JSON list of C-alpha atoms in Angstrom, two decimals:
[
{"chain": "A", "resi": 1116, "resn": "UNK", "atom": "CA", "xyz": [0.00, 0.00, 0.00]},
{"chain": "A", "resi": 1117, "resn": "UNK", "atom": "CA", "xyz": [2.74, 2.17, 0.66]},
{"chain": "A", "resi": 1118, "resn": "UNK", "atom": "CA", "xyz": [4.32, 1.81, -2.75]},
{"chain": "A", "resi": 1119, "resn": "UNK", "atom": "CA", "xyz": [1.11, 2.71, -4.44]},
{"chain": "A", "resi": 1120, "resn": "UNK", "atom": "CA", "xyz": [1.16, 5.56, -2.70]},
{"chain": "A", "resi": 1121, "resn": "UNK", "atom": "CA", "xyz": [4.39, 6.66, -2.96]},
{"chain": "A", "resi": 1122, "resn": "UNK", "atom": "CA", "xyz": [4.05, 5.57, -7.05]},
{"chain": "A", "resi": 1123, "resn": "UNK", "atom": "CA", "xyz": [0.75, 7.65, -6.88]},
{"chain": "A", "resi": 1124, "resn": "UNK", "atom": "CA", "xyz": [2.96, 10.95, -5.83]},
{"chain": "A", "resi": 1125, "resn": "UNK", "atom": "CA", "xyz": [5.18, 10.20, -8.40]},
{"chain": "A", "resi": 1126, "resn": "UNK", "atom": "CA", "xyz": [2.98, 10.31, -11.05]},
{"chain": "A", "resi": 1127, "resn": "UNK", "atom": "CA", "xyz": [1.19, 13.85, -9.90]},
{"chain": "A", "resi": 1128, "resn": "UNK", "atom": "CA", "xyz": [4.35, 15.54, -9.76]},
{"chain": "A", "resi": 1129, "resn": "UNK", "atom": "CA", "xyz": [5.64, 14.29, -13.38]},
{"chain": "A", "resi": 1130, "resn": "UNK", "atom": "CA", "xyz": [2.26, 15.27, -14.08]},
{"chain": "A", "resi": 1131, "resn": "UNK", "atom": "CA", "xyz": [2.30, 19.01, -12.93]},
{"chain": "A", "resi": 1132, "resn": "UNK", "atom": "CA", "xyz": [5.16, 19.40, -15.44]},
{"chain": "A", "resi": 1133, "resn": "UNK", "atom": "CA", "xyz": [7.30, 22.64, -15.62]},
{"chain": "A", "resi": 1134, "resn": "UNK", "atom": "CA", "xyz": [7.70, 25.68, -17.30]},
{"chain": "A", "resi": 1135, "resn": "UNK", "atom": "CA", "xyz": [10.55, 24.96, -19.85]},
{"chain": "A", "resi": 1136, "resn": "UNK", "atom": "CA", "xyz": [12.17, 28.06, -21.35]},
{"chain": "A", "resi": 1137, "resn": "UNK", "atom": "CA", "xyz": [15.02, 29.18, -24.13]},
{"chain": "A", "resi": 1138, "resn": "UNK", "atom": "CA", "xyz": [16.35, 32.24, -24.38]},
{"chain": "A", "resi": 1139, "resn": "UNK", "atom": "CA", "xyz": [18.39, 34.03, -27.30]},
{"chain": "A", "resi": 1140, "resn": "UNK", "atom": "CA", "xyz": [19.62, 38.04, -27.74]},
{"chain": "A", "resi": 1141, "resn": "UNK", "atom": "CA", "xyz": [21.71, 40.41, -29.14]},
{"chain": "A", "resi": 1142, "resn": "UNK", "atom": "CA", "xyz": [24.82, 40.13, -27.57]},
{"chain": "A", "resi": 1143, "resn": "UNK", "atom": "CA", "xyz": [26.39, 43.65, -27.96]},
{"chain": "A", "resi": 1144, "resn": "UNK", "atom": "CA", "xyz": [22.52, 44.93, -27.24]},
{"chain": "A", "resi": 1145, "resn": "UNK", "atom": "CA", "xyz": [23.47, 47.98, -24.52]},
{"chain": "A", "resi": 1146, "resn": "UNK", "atom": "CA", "xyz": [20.52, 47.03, -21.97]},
{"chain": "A", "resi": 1147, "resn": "UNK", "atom": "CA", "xyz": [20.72, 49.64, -19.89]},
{"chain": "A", "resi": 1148, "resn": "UNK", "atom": "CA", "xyz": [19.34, 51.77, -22.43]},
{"chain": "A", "resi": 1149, "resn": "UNK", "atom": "CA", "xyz": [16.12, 50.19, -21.71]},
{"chain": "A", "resi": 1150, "resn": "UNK", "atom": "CA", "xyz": [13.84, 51.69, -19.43]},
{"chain": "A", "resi": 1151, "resn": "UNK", "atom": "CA", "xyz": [10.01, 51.73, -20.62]},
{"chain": "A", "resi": 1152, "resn": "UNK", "atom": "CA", "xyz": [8.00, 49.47, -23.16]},
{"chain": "A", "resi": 1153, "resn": "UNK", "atom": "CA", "xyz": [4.42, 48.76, -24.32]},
{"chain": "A", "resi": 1154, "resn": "UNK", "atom": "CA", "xyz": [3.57, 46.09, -26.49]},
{"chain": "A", "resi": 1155, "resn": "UNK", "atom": "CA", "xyz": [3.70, 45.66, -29.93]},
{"chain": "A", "resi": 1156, "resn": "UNK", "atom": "CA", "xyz": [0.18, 46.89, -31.29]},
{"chain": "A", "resi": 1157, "resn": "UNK", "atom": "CA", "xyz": [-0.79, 44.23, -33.77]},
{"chain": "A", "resi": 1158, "resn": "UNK", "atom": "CA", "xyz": [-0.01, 41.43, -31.50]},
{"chain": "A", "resi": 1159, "resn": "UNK", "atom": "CA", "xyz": [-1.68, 38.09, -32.48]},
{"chain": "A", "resi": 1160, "resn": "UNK", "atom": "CA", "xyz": [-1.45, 36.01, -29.61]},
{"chain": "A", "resi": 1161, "resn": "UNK", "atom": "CA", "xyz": [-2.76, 33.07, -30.68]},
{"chain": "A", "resi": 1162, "resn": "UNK", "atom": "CA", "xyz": [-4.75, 32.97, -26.98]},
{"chain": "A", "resi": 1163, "resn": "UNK", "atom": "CA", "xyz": [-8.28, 33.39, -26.33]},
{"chain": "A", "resi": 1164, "resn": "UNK", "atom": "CA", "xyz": [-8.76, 36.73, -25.46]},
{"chain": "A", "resi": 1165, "resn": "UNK", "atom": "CA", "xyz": [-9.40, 35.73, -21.59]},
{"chain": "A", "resi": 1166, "resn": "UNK", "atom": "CA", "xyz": [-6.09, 34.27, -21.47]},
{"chain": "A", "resi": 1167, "resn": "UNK", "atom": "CA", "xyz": [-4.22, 36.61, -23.79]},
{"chain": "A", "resi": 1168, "resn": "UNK", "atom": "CA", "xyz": [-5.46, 39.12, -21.11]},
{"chain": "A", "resi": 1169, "resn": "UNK", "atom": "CA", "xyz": [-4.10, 37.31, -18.54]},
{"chain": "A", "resi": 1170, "resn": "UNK", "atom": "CA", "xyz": [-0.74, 36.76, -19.92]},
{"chain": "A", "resi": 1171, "resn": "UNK", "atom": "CA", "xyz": [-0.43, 40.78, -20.69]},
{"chain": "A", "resi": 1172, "resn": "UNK", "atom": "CA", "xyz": [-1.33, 41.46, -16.83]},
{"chain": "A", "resi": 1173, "resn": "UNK", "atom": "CA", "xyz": [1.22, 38.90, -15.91]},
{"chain": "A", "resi": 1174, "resn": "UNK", "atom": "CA", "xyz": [4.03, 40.18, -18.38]},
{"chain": "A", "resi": 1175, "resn": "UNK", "atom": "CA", "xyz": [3.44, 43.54, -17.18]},
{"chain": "A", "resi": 1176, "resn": "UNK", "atom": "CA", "xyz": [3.48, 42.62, -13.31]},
{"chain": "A", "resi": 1177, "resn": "UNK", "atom": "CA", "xyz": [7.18, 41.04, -13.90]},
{"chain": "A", "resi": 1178, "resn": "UNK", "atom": "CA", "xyz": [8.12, 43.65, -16.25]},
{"chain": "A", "resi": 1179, "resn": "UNK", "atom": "CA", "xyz": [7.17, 45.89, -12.84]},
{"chain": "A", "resi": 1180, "resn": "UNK", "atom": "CA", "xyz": [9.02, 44.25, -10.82]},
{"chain": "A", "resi": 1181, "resn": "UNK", "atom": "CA", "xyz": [11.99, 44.15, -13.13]},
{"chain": "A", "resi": 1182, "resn": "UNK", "atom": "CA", "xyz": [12.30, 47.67, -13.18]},
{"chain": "A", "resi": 1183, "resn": "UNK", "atom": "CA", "xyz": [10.38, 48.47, -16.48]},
{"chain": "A", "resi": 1184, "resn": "UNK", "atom": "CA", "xyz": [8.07, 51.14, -16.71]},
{"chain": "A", "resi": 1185, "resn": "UNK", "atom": "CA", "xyz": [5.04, 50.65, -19.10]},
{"chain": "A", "resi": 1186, "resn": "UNK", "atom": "CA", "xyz": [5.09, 54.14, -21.66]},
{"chain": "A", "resi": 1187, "resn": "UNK", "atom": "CA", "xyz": [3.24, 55.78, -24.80]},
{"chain": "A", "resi": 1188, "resn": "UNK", "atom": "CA", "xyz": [7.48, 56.39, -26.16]},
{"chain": "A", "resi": 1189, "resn": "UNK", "atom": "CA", "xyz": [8.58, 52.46, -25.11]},
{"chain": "A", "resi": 1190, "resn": "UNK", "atom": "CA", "xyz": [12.42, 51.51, -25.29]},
{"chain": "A", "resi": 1191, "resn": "UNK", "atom": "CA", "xyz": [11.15, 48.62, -26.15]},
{"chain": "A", "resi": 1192, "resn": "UNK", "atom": "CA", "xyz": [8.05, 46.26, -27.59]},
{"chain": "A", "resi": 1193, "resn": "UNK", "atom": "CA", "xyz": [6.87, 43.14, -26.42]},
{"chain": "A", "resi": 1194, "resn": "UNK", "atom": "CA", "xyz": [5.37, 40.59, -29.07]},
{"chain": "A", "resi": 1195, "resn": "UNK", "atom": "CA", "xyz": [3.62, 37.62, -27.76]},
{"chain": "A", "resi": 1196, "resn": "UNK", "atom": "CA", "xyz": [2.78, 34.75, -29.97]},
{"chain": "A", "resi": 1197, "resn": "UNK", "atom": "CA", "xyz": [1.73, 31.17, -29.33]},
{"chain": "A", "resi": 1198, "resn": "UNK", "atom": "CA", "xyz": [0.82, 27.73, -30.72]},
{"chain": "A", "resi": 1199, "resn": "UNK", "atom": "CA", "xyz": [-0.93, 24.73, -28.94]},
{"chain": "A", "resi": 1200, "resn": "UNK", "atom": "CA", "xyz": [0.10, 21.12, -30.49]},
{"chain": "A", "resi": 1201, "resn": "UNK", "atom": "CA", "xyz": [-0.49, 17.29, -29.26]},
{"chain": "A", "resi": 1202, "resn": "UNK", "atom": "CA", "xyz": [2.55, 15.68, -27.19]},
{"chain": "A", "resi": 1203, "resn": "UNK", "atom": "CA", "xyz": [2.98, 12.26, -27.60]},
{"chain": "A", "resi": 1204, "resn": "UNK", "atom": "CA", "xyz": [3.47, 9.67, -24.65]},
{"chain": "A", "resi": 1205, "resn": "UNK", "atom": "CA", "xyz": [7.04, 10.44, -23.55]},
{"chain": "A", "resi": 1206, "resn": "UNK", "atom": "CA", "xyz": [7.81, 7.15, -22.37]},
{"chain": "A", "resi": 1207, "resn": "UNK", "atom": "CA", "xyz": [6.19, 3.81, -20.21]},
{"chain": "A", "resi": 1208, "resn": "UNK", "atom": "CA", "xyz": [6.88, 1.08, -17.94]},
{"chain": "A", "resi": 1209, "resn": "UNK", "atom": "CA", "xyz": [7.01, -2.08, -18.83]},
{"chain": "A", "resi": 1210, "resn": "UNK", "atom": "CA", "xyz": [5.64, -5.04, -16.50]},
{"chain": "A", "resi": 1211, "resn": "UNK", "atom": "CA", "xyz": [6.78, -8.59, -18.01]},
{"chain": "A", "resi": 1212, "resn": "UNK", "atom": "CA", "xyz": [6.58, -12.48, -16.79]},
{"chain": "A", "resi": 1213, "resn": "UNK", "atom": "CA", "xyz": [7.73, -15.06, -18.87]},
{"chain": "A", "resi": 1214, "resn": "UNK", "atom": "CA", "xyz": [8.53, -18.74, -18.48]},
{"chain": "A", "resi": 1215, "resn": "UNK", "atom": "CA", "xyz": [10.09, -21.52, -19.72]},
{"chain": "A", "resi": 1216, "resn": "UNK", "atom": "CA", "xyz": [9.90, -25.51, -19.72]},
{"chain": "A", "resi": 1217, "resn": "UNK", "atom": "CA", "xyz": [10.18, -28.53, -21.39]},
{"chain": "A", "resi": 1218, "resn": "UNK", "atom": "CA", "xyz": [10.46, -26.79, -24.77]},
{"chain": "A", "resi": 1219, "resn": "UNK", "atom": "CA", "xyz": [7.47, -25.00, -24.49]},
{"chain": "A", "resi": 1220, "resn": "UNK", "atom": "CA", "xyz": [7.97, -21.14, -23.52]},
{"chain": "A", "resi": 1221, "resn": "UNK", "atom": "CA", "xyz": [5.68, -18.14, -22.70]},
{"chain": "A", "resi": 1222, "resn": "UNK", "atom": "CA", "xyz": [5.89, -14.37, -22.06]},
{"chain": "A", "resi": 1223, "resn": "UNK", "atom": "CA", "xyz": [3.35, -11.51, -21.31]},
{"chain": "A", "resi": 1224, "resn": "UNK", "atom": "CA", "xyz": [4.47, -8.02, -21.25]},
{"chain": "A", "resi": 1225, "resn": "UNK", "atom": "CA", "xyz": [2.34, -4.96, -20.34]},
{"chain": "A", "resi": 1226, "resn": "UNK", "atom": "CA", "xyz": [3.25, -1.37, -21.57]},
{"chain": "A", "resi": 1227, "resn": "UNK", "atom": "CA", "xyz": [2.12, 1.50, -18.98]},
{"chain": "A", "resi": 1228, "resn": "UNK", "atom": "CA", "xyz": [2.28, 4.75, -20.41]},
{"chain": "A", "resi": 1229, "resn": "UNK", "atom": "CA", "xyz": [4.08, 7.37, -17.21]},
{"chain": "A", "resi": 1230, "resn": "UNK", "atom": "CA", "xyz": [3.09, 10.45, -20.17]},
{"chain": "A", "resi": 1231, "resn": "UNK", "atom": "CA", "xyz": [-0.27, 10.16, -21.28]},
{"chain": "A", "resi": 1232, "resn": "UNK", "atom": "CA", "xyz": [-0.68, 12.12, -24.43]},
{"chain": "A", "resi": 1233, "resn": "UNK", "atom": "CA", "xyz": [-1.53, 16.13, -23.79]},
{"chain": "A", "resi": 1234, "resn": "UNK", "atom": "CA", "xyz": [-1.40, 19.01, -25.01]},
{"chain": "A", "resi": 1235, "resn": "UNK", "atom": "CA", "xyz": [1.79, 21.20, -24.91]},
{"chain": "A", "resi": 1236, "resn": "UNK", "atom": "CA", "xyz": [1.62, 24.83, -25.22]},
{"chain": "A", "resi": 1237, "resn": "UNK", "atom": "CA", "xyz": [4.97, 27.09, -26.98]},
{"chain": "A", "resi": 1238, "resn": "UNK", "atom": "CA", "xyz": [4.58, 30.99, -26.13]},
{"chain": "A", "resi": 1239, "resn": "UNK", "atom": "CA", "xyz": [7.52, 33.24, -28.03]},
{"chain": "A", "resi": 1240, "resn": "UNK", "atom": "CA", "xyz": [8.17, 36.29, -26.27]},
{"chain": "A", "resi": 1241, "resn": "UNK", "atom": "CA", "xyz": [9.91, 39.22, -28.44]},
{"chain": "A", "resi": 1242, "resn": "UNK", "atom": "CA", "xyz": [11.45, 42.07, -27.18]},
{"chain": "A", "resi": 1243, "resn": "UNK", "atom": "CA", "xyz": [11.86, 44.54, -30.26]},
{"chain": "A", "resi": 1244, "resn": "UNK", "atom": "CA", "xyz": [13.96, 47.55, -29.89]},
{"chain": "A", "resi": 1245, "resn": "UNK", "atom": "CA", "xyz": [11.32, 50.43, -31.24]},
{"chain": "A", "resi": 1246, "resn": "UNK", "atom": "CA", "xyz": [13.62, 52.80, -32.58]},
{"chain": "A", "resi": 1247, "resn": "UNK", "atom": "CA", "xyz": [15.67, 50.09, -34.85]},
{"chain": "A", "resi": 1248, "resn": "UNK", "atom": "CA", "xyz": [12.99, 47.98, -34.92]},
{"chain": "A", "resi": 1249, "resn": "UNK", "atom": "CA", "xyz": [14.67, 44.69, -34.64]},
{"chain": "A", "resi": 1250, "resn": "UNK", "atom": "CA", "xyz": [14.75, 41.85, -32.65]},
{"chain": "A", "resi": 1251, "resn": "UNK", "atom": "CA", "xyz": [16.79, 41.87, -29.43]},
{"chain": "A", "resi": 1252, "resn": "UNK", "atom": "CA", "xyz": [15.93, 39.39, -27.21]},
{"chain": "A", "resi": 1253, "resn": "UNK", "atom": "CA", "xyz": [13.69, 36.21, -27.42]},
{"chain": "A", "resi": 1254, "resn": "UNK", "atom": "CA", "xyz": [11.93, 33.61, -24.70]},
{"chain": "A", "resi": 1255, "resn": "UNK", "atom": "CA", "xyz": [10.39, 30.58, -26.55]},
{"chain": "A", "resi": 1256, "resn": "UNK", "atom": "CA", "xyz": [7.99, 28.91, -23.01]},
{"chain": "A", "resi": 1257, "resn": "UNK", "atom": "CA", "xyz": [6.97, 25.01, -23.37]},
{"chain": "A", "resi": 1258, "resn": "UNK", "atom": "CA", "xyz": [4.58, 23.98, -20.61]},
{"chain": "A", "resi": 1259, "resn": "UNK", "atom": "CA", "xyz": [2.02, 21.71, -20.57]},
{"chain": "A", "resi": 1260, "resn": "UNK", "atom": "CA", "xyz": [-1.52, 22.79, -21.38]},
{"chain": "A", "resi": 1261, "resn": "UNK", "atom": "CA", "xyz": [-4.43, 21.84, -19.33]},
{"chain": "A", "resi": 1262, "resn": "UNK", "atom": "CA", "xyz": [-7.86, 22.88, -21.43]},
{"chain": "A", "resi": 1263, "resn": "UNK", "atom": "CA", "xyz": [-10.38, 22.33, -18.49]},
{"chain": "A", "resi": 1264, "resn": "UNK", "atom": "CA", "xyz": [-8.17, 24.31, -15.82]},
{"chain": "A", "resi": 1265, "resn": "UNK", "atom": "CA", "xyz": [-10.33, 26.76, -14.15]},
{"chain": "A", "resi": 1266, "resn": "UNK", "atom": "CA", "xyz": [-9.66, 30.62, -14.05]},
{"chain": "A", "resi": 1267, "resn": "UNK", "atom": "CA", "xyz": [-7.71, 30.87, -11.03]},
{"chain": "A", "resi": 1268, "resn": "UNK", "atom": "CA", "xyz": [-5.76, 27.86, -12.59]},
{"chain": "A", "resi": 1269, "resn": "UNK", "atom": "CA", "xyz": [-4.58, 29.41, -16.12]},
{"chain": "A", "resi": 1270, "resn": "UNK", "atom": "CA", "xyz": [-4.26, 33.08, -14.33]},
{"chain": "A", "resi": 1271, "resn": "UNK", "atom": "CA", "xyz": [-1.15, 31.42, -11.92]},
{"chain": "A", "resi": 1272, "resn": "UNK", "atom": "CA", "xyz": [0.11, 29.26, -14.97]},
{"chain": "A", "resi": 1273, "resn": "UNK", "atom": "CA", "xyz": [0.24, 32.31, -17.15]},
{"chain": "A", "resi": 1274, "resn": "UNK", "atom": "CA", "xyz": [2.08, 34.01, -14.27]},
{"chain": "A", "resi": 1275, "resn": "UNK", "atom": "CA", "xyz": [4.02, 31.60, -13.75]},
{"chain": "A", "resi": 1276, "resn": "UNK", "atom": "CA", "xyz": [5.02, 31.35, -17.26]},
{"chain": "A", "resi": 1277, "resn": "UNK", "atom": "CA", "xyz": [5.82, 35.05, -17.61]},
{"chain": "A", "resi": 1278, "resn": "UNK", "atom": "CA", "xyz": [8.55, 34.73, -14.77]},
{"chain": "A", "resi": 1279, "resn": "UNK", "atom": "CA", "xyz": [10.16, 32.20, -16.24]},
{"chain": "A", "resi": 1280, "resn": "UNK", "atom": "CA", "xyz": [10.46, 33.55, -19.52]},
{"chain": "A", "resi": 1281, "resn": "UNK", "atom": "CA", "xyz": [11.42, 37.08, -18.09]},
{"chain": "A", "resi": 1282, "resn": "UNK", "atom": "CA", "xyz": [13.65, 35.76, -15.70]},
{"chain": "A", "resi": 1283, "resn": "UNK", "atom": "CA", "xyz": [16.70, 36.65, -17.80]},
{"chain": "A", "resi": 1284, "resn": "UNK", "atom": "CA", "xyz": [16.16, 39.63, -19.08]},
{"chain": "A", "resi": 1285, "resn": "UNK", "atom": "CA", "xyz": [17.47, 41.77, -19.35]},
{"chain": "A", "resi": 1286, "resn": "UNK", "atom": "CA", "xyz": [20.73, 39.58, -19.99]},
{"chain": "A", "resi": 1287, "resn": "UNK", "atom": "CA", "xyz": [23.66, 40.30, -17.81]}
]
């Protein structure tokens, strides 16, 4: 009983997953030029809009506490884009028993998936410098994607995934 429970844990907590993130930039970019942004105005999140507004509120609370102020004249724009696709079953278990005797022999094997299939969820964050107008810095967020998750739910995720993905910027 104990191992089921313990094997029970296990499986929640691979479950839960965590906020994966990759970050690029502009090496010779002088960062502490950058004091105020906005977002880019034709932003095409690829969210619904209850969740793109989410994600904005949660960029611009790290943002905040980075040290950015939010501005009409921005150092620099944020672009937010997304895509949802299927993950496959990562990997399983296998169970097996098998015998031998007398020249006859046997096997069963049983296959239990640990990663159901799900769906994962990629969200690109761009930081464009507005007077050049090019590309400076780049987060690219995987995370697993939960469809049913209630308000409260997606609202912490989305935070969550904002700190991760501004977590390193600006570089040092």
């Amino acid at each position: 009983m104990n191992h089921l429970r313990i094997l029970i844990c296990l499986l929640l907590v691979s479950a839960c997953g965590t906020v994966r993130v990759q970050t690029d930039y502009e090496r010779e970019q002088d960062w502490s030029a950058y004091g105020t942004y906005n977002f880019y105005p034709e932003m095409q999140t690829g969210l619904s809009d209850l969740d793109a507004r989410r994600l904005l509120d949660a960029v611009e609370t790290v943002l905040r506490q980075r040290g950015f102020q939010q501005s009409e004249e921005p150092d620099f724009l944020v672009n937010i884009y997304s895509d949802t696709y299927d993950r496959p079953s990562g990997s399983s278990v296998g169970f097996g028993m098998g015998g031998t005797g007398r020249q006859v022999g046997g096997g069963v094997s049983v296959g239990i998936p640990v990663n159901g299939n799900g769906l994962e969820r990629r969200i690109t964050f761009d930081v464009i410098d507005r007077t050049r107008e090019t590309l400076v810095w780049q987060a690219i967020t995987t995370d697993r994607f939960r469809e049913q998750a209630d308000p409260a739910e997606r609202e912490a995720r989305l935070l969550q995934v904002a700190q991760k993905a501004f977590s390193s910027f600006p570089p040092r």
